[in-house]
Amino acid sequence: MPPSGPADLQSPLLPDDPEQETAYDPSEKVHVVRVDSDLSDGAAAPPFSWRKLWLFTGPGFLMSIAFLDPGNLEGDLQAGAIAGYSLLWLLMWATAIGLLVQLLAARLGVVTGRHLAELCREEYPNWARTTLWIMAELALIGADIQEVIGSAIAIKILSNGLLPLWFGVVITAADCFIFLLLENYGVRKLEAVFAVLIATMALSFAWMFGDAKPSGKELLLGILIPRLSSRTIKQAVGVVGCIIMPHNVFLHSALVQSRDIDHTKKGRVQEAMRYYSIESTVALAISFIINLFVTTVFAKGFYNTPIAGSIGLVNAGQYLQEKYGGGFFPILYIWGIGLLAAGQSSTITGTYAGQFIMGGFLDLRLKKWLRALITRSCAIVPTMIVALVFDTSEETLDVLNEWLNVLQSVQIPFALIPLLYLVSQERIMGSFKIGPLLKVISWLVAALVIVINGYLLLDFFSNEVSGALYGTAVSAFTVAYVAFILYLVSHGFTAWRTSKLSKELVVGDN
């Protein structure tokens, strides 16, 4: 447990041990220079500055990649093909929910100077933090397999089927390390690469949107008017379920530490939170538009058609080509370019998240390239097996993708609950802890997301699991799973009660 600070502490304690694992070394951080209008003493946040907003821009866009990974794109195209335009309102509100969670993660990282994995290591007993670490790693591996396979599918499309899936996996793994080398040239250079990849996705899917010409009226009605039917409930659950990525919560709390912030001044911390809130909102607004492009293209082309239920990531490009034809530049290749950008960018952020998760939970003092090698190997080995086994079978690859979605859905409480517990603690956050209203809203949102994913898990296991042995195993897992969630909630409640009683005792003594 970290040492407690005074109740009126404006900025909570930062790591005291210079040897302790940190997200970024001081030499790696972006120096946020003072501007002419910045003459404050640090007690209050300085006036808004476009120059400073530019310097803080970056972490939010890296975070937004998880909203655009191949798993999300598959959810988009299936929602469009099966539900048409009717779930666009849900996509918008699900993105808003994701923004709330990511802003809380950024708040935690900015205020404490530590990321979620590090704080979990300090706040929970050995058995609990080990369990949380294993769960986070499993979620990351599941997401990584989807991302690498998505990138490999894109390479197969762009090579006209010449390069098999397993070869695409090898290329993606190698590319990931090449991109990571850019970090040696500074954080801003790497962020620029991600900006190019996001722009590539935006241009590719905007081009598809222009070719398909979806109905503007139906698009607006889909955003403004909530509609839900029993036929589209599974797609609705998928839209919400794939927005909260457990590893992305850990990632964002670490990425915001890439800027050099003076934590001794309350105004500087407030300033950082303000700029990160703006850039994260803009980044997720762009991700929403890109997801909207994909959903509406498939809604226009395949809604209410016999093949709507059979479209997946593997065959989507071919169906697009058959529906919209070649044109000036074949839509198959436009889809492939956008998918490749999504796969490449998400695999790199997945590697980043893996470094922070492993380093934070285990307090490893390894070189970053070695941590990247370890975390990348954990995903590449099972992905290569998947590529070799399922290369010729689209149906089995789709089934595998469903299981990977389930794997990530299972992990969501183990990132959300610790996050909400930590940002509510005055001992950890000082005067920056979230207020009662935001706390209630956050816990309601967390409960909603957990219930929705619980429905997805129940539906999946009721359809996929049969037999006494499997039933017993699933039942035992469910009991242990629910018990651990209840422990995390009770741990937070107990800490809150202890903190409240301590404050009452201090007031009574005075």
Coordinates of C-alpha atoms in Angstrom, one line a residue:
M1 CA 0.0 0.0 0.0
P2 CA 1.3 3.5 -0.8
P3 CA 1.9 5.8 2.1
S4 CA -1.1 8.0 2.9
G5 CA -0.8 11.7 2.4
P6 CA -2.6 14.5 4.1
A7 CA -6.3 15.0 3.3
D8 CA -5.7 18.4 1.7
L9 CA -2.9 17.1 -0.6
Q10 CA -3.4 18.8 -4.0
S11 CA -1.2 16.4 -6.0
P12 CA -0.9 12.8 -4.7
L13 CA 2.4 11.1 -4.1
L14 CA 4.6 10.2 -7.1
P15 CA 7.0 7.3 -7.1
D16 CA 9.7 7.9 -4.5
D17 CA 12.0 5.2 -5.6
P18 CA 14.1 6.2 -8.6
E19 CA 14.6 2.6 -9.5
Q20 CA 10.9 1.9 -9.6
E21 CA 9.4 1.0 -12.9
T22 CA 7.8 4.0 -14.6
A23 CA 5.9 4.4 -17.9
Y24 CA 8.4 6.9 -19.3
D25 CA 11.9 8.0 -18.3
P26 CA 12.2 11.8 -17.7
S27 CA 14.4 12.1 -20.9
E28 CA 11.6 10.5 -23.0
K29 CA 8.8 12.9 -21.9
V30 CA 7.6 15.8 -24.1
H31 CA 8.5 19.1 -22.5
V32 CA 5.4 21.3 -22.4
V33 CA 7.0 24.8 -22.8
R34 CA 5.6 27.9 -21.2
V35 CA 3.9 30.3 -23.6
D36 CA 3.7 34.1 -23.4
S37 CA 0.2 34.1 -21.9
D38 CA 1.2 31.6 -19.3
L39 CA 2.2 33.8 -16.4
S40 CA 0.3 32.1 -13.6
D41 CA 2.0 30.8 -10.4
G42 CA 0.5 27.3 -10.8
A43 CA -2.2 27.6 -8.2
A44 CA -4.8 27.9 -11.0
A45 CA -4.9 26.5 -14.5
P46 CA -3.3 28.9 -17.0
P47 CA -5.5 30.3 -19.9
F48 CA -6.2 28.1 -22.9
S49 CA -3.4 27.9 -25.4
W50 CA -3.6 26.3 -28.9
R51 CA 0.1 25.8 -28.7
K52 CA -0.2 23.8 -25.5
L53 CA -3.1 21.8 -26.9
W54 CA -0.9 20.8 -29.8
L55 CA 1.8 19.7 -27.4
F56 CA -0.6 17.6 -25.3
T57 CA -2.2 16.1 -28.5
G58 CA -1.1 12.5 -29.1
P59 CA -2.0 10.0 -26.3
G60 CA -5.8 10.3 -27.0
F61 CA -5.3 9.4 -30.6
L62 CA -3.2 6.4 -29.6
M63 CA -6.0 5.4 -27.2
S64 CA -8.6 5.8 -30.0
I65 CA -6.9 3.1 -32.1
A66 CA -8.7 0.5 -29.8
F67 CA -12.0 1.8 -31.0
L68 CA -10.9 1.2 -34.6
D69 CA -9.2 -2.2 -34.4
P70 CA -10.3 -5.1 -36.7
G71 CA -12.6 -6.5 -34.0
N72 CA -14.5 -3.2 -33.9
L73 CA -14.6 -3.1 -37.7
E74 CA -16.1 -6.5 -37.8
G75 CA -18.7 -5.5 -35.3
D76 CA -19.5 -2.4 -37.4
L77 CA -20.0 -4.3 -40.6
Q78 CA -22.2 -7.0 -39.0
A79 CA -24.3 -4.4 -37.3
G80 CA -24.8 -2.6 -40.6
A81 CA -25.5 -5.7 -42.6
I82 CA -28.0 -7.2 -40.0
A83 CA -29.5 -4.1 -38.3
G84 CA -29.1 -1.5 -41.1
Y85 CA -29.0 2.0 -39.8
S86 CA -31.0 1.3 -36.7
L87 CA -28.0 1.0 -34.3
L88 CA -26.2 4.1 -35.1
W89 CA -27.6 5.9 -32.1
L90 CA -26.2 3.1 -29.9
L91 CA -22.8 3.4 -31.6
M92 CA -22.7 7.1 -30.7
W93 CA -23.7 6.5 -27.0
A94 CA -21.4 3.6 -26.7
T95 CA -18.5 5.8 -27.9
A96 CA -19.6 8.4 -25.3
I97 CA -19.4 5.7 -22.6
G98 CA -16.0 4.7 -23.8
L99 CA -14.9 8.4 -23.6
L100 CA -16.0 8.6 -20.0
V101 CA -14.0 5.5 -19.0
Q102 CA -10.9 6.7 -20.9
L103 CA -11.1 10.2 -19.3
L104 CA -11.1 8.5 -15.9
A105 CA -8.1 6.5 -16.9
A106 CA -6.3 9.7 -18.1
R107 CA -7.3 11.4 -14.9
L108 CA -5.7 8.6 -12.8
G109 CA -2.5 8.7 -14.8
V110 CA -2.1 12.5 -14.8
V111 CA -2.9 13.1 -11.1
T112 CA -0.9 10.2 -9.6
G113 CA 2.0 10.0 -12.1
R114 CA 1.4 6.2 -12.1
H115 CA -0.6 4.0 -14.4
L116 CA -3.4 1.6 -13.5
A117 CA -1.2 -1.6 -13.4
E118 CA 1.3 0.0 -11.0
L119 CA -1.5 1.2 -8.7
C120 CA -3.2 -2.2 -8.7
R121 CA 0.1 -3.8 -7.7
E122 CA 0.3 -1.5 -4.7
E123 CA -3.4 -1.5 -3.7
Y124 CA -4.3 -5.2 -3.8
P125 CA -2.9 -8.3 -2.0
N126 CA -0.6 -10.7 -3.8
W127 CA -3.3 -13.2 -4.9
A128 CA -5.6 -10.5 -6.1
R129 CA -3.0 -8.5 -8.1
T130 CA -1.7 -11.8 -9.6
T131 CA -5.2 -12.6 -10.7
L132 CA -5.7 -9.1 -12.1
W133 CA -2.4 -9.4 -14.0
I134 CA -3.3 -12.8 -15.5
M135 CA -6.7 -11.5 -16.6
A136 CA -5.2 -8.4 -18.2
E137 CA -2.7 -10.5 -20.1
L138 CA -5.4 -12.9 -21.3
A139 CA -7.5 -9.9 -22.5
L140 CA -4.5 -8.5 -24.3
I141 CA -3.6 -11.7 -26.0
G142 CA -7.2 -12.1 -27.2
A143 CA -7.3 -8.6 -28.6
D144 CA -3.8 -9.1 -30.1
I145 CA -4.8 -12.2 -32.0
Q146 CA -7.8 -10.4 -33.6
E147 CA -5.6 -7.4 -34.5
V148 CA -2.8 -9.5 -36.0
I149 CA -5.3 -11.7 -37.9
G150 CA -7.1 -8.6 -39.2
S151 CA -3.8 -7.2 -40.5
A152 CA -2.9 -10.6 -42.1
I153 CA -6.3 -10.7 -43.8
A154 CA -5.6 -7.3 -45.3
I155 CA -2.2 -8.4 -46.5
K156 CA -3.8 -11.4 -48.1
I157 CA -6.4 -9.1 -49.8
L158 CA -3.8 -6.7 -51.1
S159 CA -1.6 -9.5 -52.5
N160 CA -4.6 -11.0 -54.3
G161 CA -4.4 -14.1 -52.1
L162 CA -0.8 -14.7 -53.0
L163 CA 0.4 -14.4 -49.4
P164 CA -1.2 -16.9 -47.0
L165 CA -2.6 -15.8 -43.6
W166 CA 0.4 -17.1 -41.7
F167 CA 2.8 -15.1 -43.8
G168 CA 0.7 -12.0 -43.1
V169 CA 1.1 -12.8 -39.4
V170 CA 4.9 -12.8 -39.8
I171 CA 5.0 -9.5 -41.7
T172 CA 2.7 -7.9 -39.0
A173 CA 5.0 -9.1 -36.2
A174 CA 8.1 -7.7 -38.0
D175 CA 6.4 -4.4 -38.9
C176 CA 5.4 -3.9 -35.2
F177 CA 9.1 -3.9 -34.1
I178 CA 10.1 -1.6 -37.0
F179 CA 7.5 0.9 -35.9
L180 CA 8.5 0.6 -32.2
L181 CA 12.1 1.6 -33.3
L182 CA 10.6 5.0 -34.0
E183 CA 10.2 5.5 -30.3
N184 CA 13.9 5.9 -30.1
Y185 CA 13.5 9.1 -32.1
G186 CA 11.0 10.5 -29.7
V187 CA 7.4 10.1 -28.6
R188 CA 6.2 12.7 -31.0
K189 CA 7.6 10.8 -34.0
L190 CA 5.7 7.7 -33.1
E191 CA 2.5 9.7 -32.5
A192 CA 2.9 11.1 -36.0
V193 CA 3.0 7.6 -37.4
F194 CA -0.3 6.8 -35.7
A195 CA -1.8 10.0 -37.1
V196 CA -0.9 8.8 -40.6
L197 CA -2.5 5.4 -39.9
I198 CA -5.7 7.0 -38.6
A199 CA -5.8 9.4 -41.6
T200 CA -5.3 6.3 -43.9
M201 CA -8.3 4.6 -42.2
A202 CA -10.4 7.8 -42.4
L203 CA -9.6 8.3 -46.1
S204 CA -10.2 4.6 -47.1
F205 CA -13.5 4.3 -45.4
A206 CA -14.6 7.8 -46.5
W207 CA -13.9 6.7 -50.0
M208 CA -16.0 3.6 -49.5
F209 CA -18.8 5.8 -48.1
G210 CA -18.6 7.9 -51.2
D211 CA -18.8 4.9 -53.5
A212 CA -21.7 3.3 -51.6
K213 CA -23.7 6.6 -51.2
P214 CA -25.7 5.5 -48.1
S215 CA -29.0 7.3 -47.4
G216 CA -28.4 10.6 -45.6
K217 CA -31.9 10.6 -44.2
E218 CA -31.6 7.1 -42.8
L219 CA -28.2 7.9 -41.4
L220 CA -29.6 10.9 -39.4
L221 CA -32.7 9.0 -38.3
G222 CA -30.4 6.2 -37.1
I223 CA -28.3 8.5 -35.0
L224 CA -31.2 10.6 -33.5
I225 CA -34.0 8.0 -33.0
P226 CA -33.3 5.0 -30.7
R227 CA -34.5 1.7 -32.2
L228 CA -34.0 -1.8 -31.0
S229 CA -35.7 -5.1 -31.9
S230 CA -35.4 -8.7 -30.8
R231 CA -33.8 -9.5 -34.1
T232 CA -30.9 -7.0 -33.6
I233 CA -30.3 -7.4 -29.8
K234 CA -27.2 -9.5 -30.4
Q235 CA -25.6 -6.9 -32.6
A236 CA -26.6 -4.2 -30.1
V237 CA -24.8 -6.0 -27.3
G238 CA -21.8 -6.4 -29.6
V239 CA -21.7 -2.7 -30.4
V240 CA -21.5 -1.8 -26.7
G241 CA -19.4 -4.7 -25.7
C242 CA -16.5 -4.1 -28.1
I243 CA -16.2 -0.4 -27.1
I244 CA -14.6 -1.0 -23.6
M245 CA -11.3 -2.8 -24.2
P246 CA -9.7 -3.8 -20.9
H247 CA -6.1 -3.3 -22.1
N248 CA -7.0 0.2 -23.4
V249 CA -7.8 1.4 -19.9
F250 CA -4.4 0.4 -18.7
L251 CA -2.8 1.9 -21.8
H252 CA -4.3 5.4 -21.6
S253 CA -3.4 5.8 -17.9
A254 CA 0.2 5.3 -19.0
L255 CA 0.3 7.2 -22.2
V256 CA -0.7 10.5 -20.5
Q257 CA 2.5 10.4 -18.6
S258 CA 4.5 11.1 -21.8
R259 CA 4.2 14.8 -21.0
D260 CA 6.4 16.5 -18.4
I261 CA 3.9 17.9 -15.9
D262 CA 4.8 19.8 -12.7
H263 CA 2.8 17.8 -10.1
T264 CA 3.7 20.2 -7.3
K265 CA 1.3 22.8 -8.8
K266 CA -2.4 22.1 -8.8
G267 CA -3.0 24.4 -11.8
R268 CA -0.6 22.4 -14.0
V269 CA -2.4 19.2 -13.2
Q270 CA -5.8 20.8 -14.0
E271 CA -4.3 22.2 -17.2
A272 CA -3.1 18.7 -18.3
M273 CA -6.5 17.1 -17.6
R274 CA -8.2 19.9 -19.6
Y275 CA -6.1 19.4 -22.7
Y276 CA -6.2 15.6 -22.5
S277 CA -10.0 15.8 -22.2
I278 CA -10.2 18.0 -25.3
E279 CA -7.8 15.8 -27.4
S280 CA -9.4 12.5 -26.3
T281 CA -12.9 13.9 -27.2
V282 CA -11.7 14.9 -30.6
A283 CA -10.0 11.6 -31.2
L284 CA -13.0 9.5 -30.3
A285 CA -15.3 11.8 -32.3
I286 CA -13.1 10.9 -35.3
S287 CA -13.2 7.2 -34.4
F288 CA -17.0 7.4 -34.3
I289 CA -17.2 8.9 -37.8
I290 CA -14.9 6.2 -39.1
N291 CA -17.0 3.5 -37.5
L292 CA -20.1 5.2 -38.9
F293 CA -18.7 5.0 -42.4
V294 CA -18.1 1.3 -42.1
T295 CA -21.6 0.6 -40.6
T296 CA -23.5 2.6 -43.2
V297 CA -21.6 1.2 -46.1
F298 CA -22.6 -2.3 -45.1
A299 CA -26.1 -1.2 -44.2
K300 CA -26.6 0.3 -47.7
G301 CA -25.2 -2.8 -49.4
F302 CA -26.3 -5.8 -47.5
Y303 CA -29.2 -5.0 -45.1
N304 CA -32.2 -7.3 -45.7
T305 CA -30.2 -9.5 -48.1
P306 CA -29.8 -13.3 -47.8
I307 CA -26.1 -13.0 -47.2
A308 CA -26.4 -10.4 -44.4
G309 CA -25.8 -12.9 -41.6
S310 CA -22.8 -14.5 -43.3
I311 CA -20.6 -11.5 -43.7
G312 CA -17.4 -11.4 -41.6
L313 CA -14.0 -9.9 -41.7
V314 CA -12.6 -12.6 -43.9
N315 CA -15.1 -12.3 -46.8
A316 CA -16.2 -8.7 -46.4
G317 CA -13.9 -7.4 -49.1
Q318 CA -15.1 -9.9 -51.6
Y319 CA -18.8 -9.1 -50.9
L320 CA -18.0 -5.4 -51.3
Q321 CA -16.3 -6.0 -54.6
E322 CA -19.3 -8.0 -55.9
K323 CA -21.8 -5.4 -54.7
Y324 CA -20.1 -2.2 -55.8
G325 CA -17.7 -3.3 -58.5
G326 CA -14.3 -2.0 -59.5
G327 CA -14.7 1.7 -60.2
F328 CA -11.6 3.9 -60.5
F329 CA -10.0 2.0 -57.7
P330 CA -11.5 -1.3 -56.7
I331 CA -13.3 -1.1 -53.4
L332 CA -11.8 -4.5 -52.4
Y333 CA -8.4 -2.8 -52.2
I334 CA -9.7 0.3 -50.5
W335 CA -11.1 -2.0 -47.8
G336 CA -7.8 -3.8 -47.6
I337 CA -5.8 -0.6 -47.1
G338 CA -8.2 0.6 -44.4
L339 CA -8.1 -2.8 -42.7
L340 CA -4.3 -3.0 -42.9
A341 CA -4.0 0.5 -41.2
A342 CA -6.4 -0.6 -38.5
G343 CA -4.5 -3.9 -37.9
Q344 CA -1.0 -2.4 -37.9
S345 CA -1.9 0.5 -35.6
S346 CA -3.8 -1.7 -33.1
T347 CA -1.0 -4.3 -32.9
I348 CA 1.5 -1.6 -32.0
T349 CA -0.7 -0.1 -29.3
G350 CA -1.3 -3.6 -28.1
T351 CA 2.4 -4.1 -27.7
Y352 CA 2.6 -0.8 -25.8
A353 CA -0.2 -1.9 -23.5
G354 CA 1.6 -5.2 -22.9
Q355 CA 4.7 -3.4 -21.8
F356 CA 2.9 -1.3 -19.4
I357 CA 0.8 -4.1 -18.0
M358 CA 3.7 -6.5 -17.5
G359 CA 6.0 -3.8 -16.1
G360 CA 3.4 -2.3 -13.8
F361 CA 2.1 -5.5 -12.3
L362 CA 5.4 -7.2 -11.9
D363 CA 7.6 -4.1 -11.4
L364 CA 10.0 -5.4 -14.1
R365 CA 13.1 -3.4 -14.8
L366 CA 13.7 -4.7 -18.3
K367 CA 14.7 -2.8 -21.4
K368 CA 11.6 -1.8 -23.4
W369 CA 12.7 -3.8 -26.5
L370 CA 12.9 -6.9 -24.3
R371 CA 9.5 -6.4 -22.8
A372 CA 8.2 -5.8 -26.3
L373 CA 9.7 -9.1 -27.4
I374 CA 8.1 -11.0 -24.5
T375 CA 4.7 -9.4 -24.9
R376 CA 4.7 -9.8 -28.7
S377 CA 5.8 -13.4 -28.5
C378 CA 2.9 -14.2 -26.1
A379 CA 0.5 -13.1 -28.9
I380 CA 2.4 -14.1 -32.1
V381 CA 2.8 -17.8 -31.1
P382 CA -0.9 -18.5 -30.6
T383 CA -1.8 -16.3 -33.6
M384 CA 0.5 -18.2 -35.8
I385 CA -1.2 -21.5 -34.7
V386 CA -4.6 -19.9 -35.5
A387 CA -3.4 -18.8 -38.9
L388 CA -2.1 -22.2 -39.8
V389 CA -5.1 -24.1 -38.6
F390 CA -7.9 -21.8 -39.8
D391 CA -6.4 -20.3 -43.0
T392 CA -8.7 -22.2 -45.3
S393 CA -11.9 -22.1 -43.2
E394 CA -13.8 -18.8 -42.9
E395 CA -16.5 -20.3 -40.6
T396 CA -14.1 -21.6 -38.0
L397 CA -12.2 -18.3 -38.1
D398 CA -15.5 -16.5 -37.3
V399 CA -16.2 -19.0 -34.5
L400 CA -12.8 -18.3 -33.1
N401 CA -13.4 -14.6 -33.3
E402 CA -16.6 -15.1 -31.2
W403 CA -14.6 -16.9 -28.5
L404 CA -12.0 -14.1 -28.5
N405 CA -14.7 -11.5 -28.0
V406 CA -16.0 -13.6 -25.1
L407 CA -12.4 -13.7 -23.6
Q408 CA -12.2 -9.9 -23.7
S409 CA -15.8 -9.4 -22.4
V410 CA -14.9 -11.6 -19.3
Q411 CA -12.1 -9.3 -18.4
I412 CA -13.9 -6.0 -18.5
P413 CA -14.8 -5.8 -14.8
F414 CA -11.2 -6.4 -13.8
A415 CA -10.2 -3.1 -15.4
L416 CA -13.3 -1.0 -14.7
I417 CA -13.8 -1.8 -11.0
P418 CA -10.2 -1.1 -10.0
L419 CA -10.2 2.1 -12.0
L420 CA -13.4 3.4 -10.4
Y421 CA -12.1 2.4 -6.9
L422 CA -8.8 4.3 -7.4
V423 CA -10.2 7.5 -8.9
S424 CA -12.7 7.7 -5.9
Q425 CA -10.0 7.6 -3.3
E426 CA -8.8 10.9 -1.7
R427 CA -5.8 9.1 -0.3
I428 CA -4.7 8.4 -3.9
M429 CA -6.2 11.3 -5.9
G430 CA -6.1 14.1 -3.3
S431 CA -8.4 16.9 -4.3
F432 CA -8.7 15.5 -7.8
K433 CA -10.9 12.5 -6.7
I434 CA -14.1 12.3 -8.6
G435 CA -17.2 13.9 -7.0
P436 CA -20.4 12.2 -5.8
L437 CA -22.3 12.8 -9.0
L438 CA -19.6 11.6 -11.4
K439 CA -19.0 8.6 -9.1
V440 CA -22.7 7.6 -9.3
I441 CA -22.7 8.1 -13.1
S442 CA -19.5 6.1 -13.5
W443 CA -20.6 3.2 -11.4
L444 CA -24.0 3.1 -13.2
V445 CA -22.1 3.1 -16.5
A446 CA -19.8 0.3 -15.3
A447 CA -22.8 -1.7 -14.1
L448 CA -24.5 -1.3 -17.5
V449 CA -21.4 -2.4 -19.4
I450 CA -20.9 -5.4 -17.1
V451 CA -24.6 -6.5 -17.4
I452 CA -24.5 -6.1 -21.2
N453 CA -21.4 -8.2 -21.5
G454 CA -22.9 -10.7 -19.0
Y455 CA -25.8 -11.1 -21.4
L456 CA -23.4 -11.7 -24.2
L457 CA -21.6 -14.3 -22.2
L458 CA -24.8 -16.0 -21.2
D459 CA -26.1 -16.1 -24.8
F460 CA -22.8 -17.4 -26.1
F461 CA -22.4 -20.2 -23.6
S462 CA -26.0 -21.3 -23.8
N463 CA -25.6 -21.8 -27.5
E464 CA -22.0 -23.1 -27.6
V465 CA -21.6 -25.2 -24.5
S466 CA -23.3 -28.6 -24.1
G467 CA -22.7 -31.7 -22.0
A468 CA -22.4 -32.4 -18.3
L469 CA -18.6 -31.9 -18.2
Y470 CA -18.6 -28.6 -20.0
G471 CA -21.6 -27.4 -18.0
T472 CA -19.9 -28.2 -14.7
A473 CA -16.7 -26.5 -15.8
V474 CA -18.6 -23.4 -16.9
S475 CA -20.6 -23.3 -13.6
A476 CA -17.5 -23.6 -11.5
F477 CA -15.9 -20.8 -13.5
T478 CA -18.9 -18.6 -13.2
V479 CA -19.0 -19.0 -9.4
A480 CA -15.3 -18.1 -9.1
Y481 CA -15.7 -15.2 -11.6
V482 CA -18.7 -13.6 -9.7
A483 CA -16.9 -14.2 -6.4
F484 CA -13.8 -12.2 -7.6
I485 CA -16.0 -9.4 -8.9
L486 CA -17.8 -9.2 -5.5
Y487 CA -14.4 -9.1 -3.8
L488 CA -13.2 -6.2 -5.9
V489 CA -16.4 -4.3 -5.2
S490 CA -16.2 -5.0 -1.5
H491 CA -12.5 -4.1 -1.4
G492 CA -13.3 -0.7 -2.7
F493 CA -16.3 -0.3 -0.4
T494 CA -14.2 -1.3 2.6
A495 CA -11.4 1.2 1.7
W496 CA -14.0 3.9 1.3
R497 CA -15.5 3.2 4.7
T498 CA -12.0 3.1 6.3
S499 CA -11.1 6.4 4.7
K500 CA -14.4 8.0 5.9
L501 CA -14.0 6.8 9.4
S502 CA -10.4 8.1 9.5
K503 CA -11.5 11.5 8.5
E504 CA -14.3 11.5 11.1
L505 CA -11.8 10.6 13.8
V506 CA -9.4 13.4 12.7
V507 CA -12.3 15.9 12.7
G508 CA -13.3 14.6 16.2
D509 CA -9.8 15.0 17.6
N510 CA -9.6 18.5 16.4

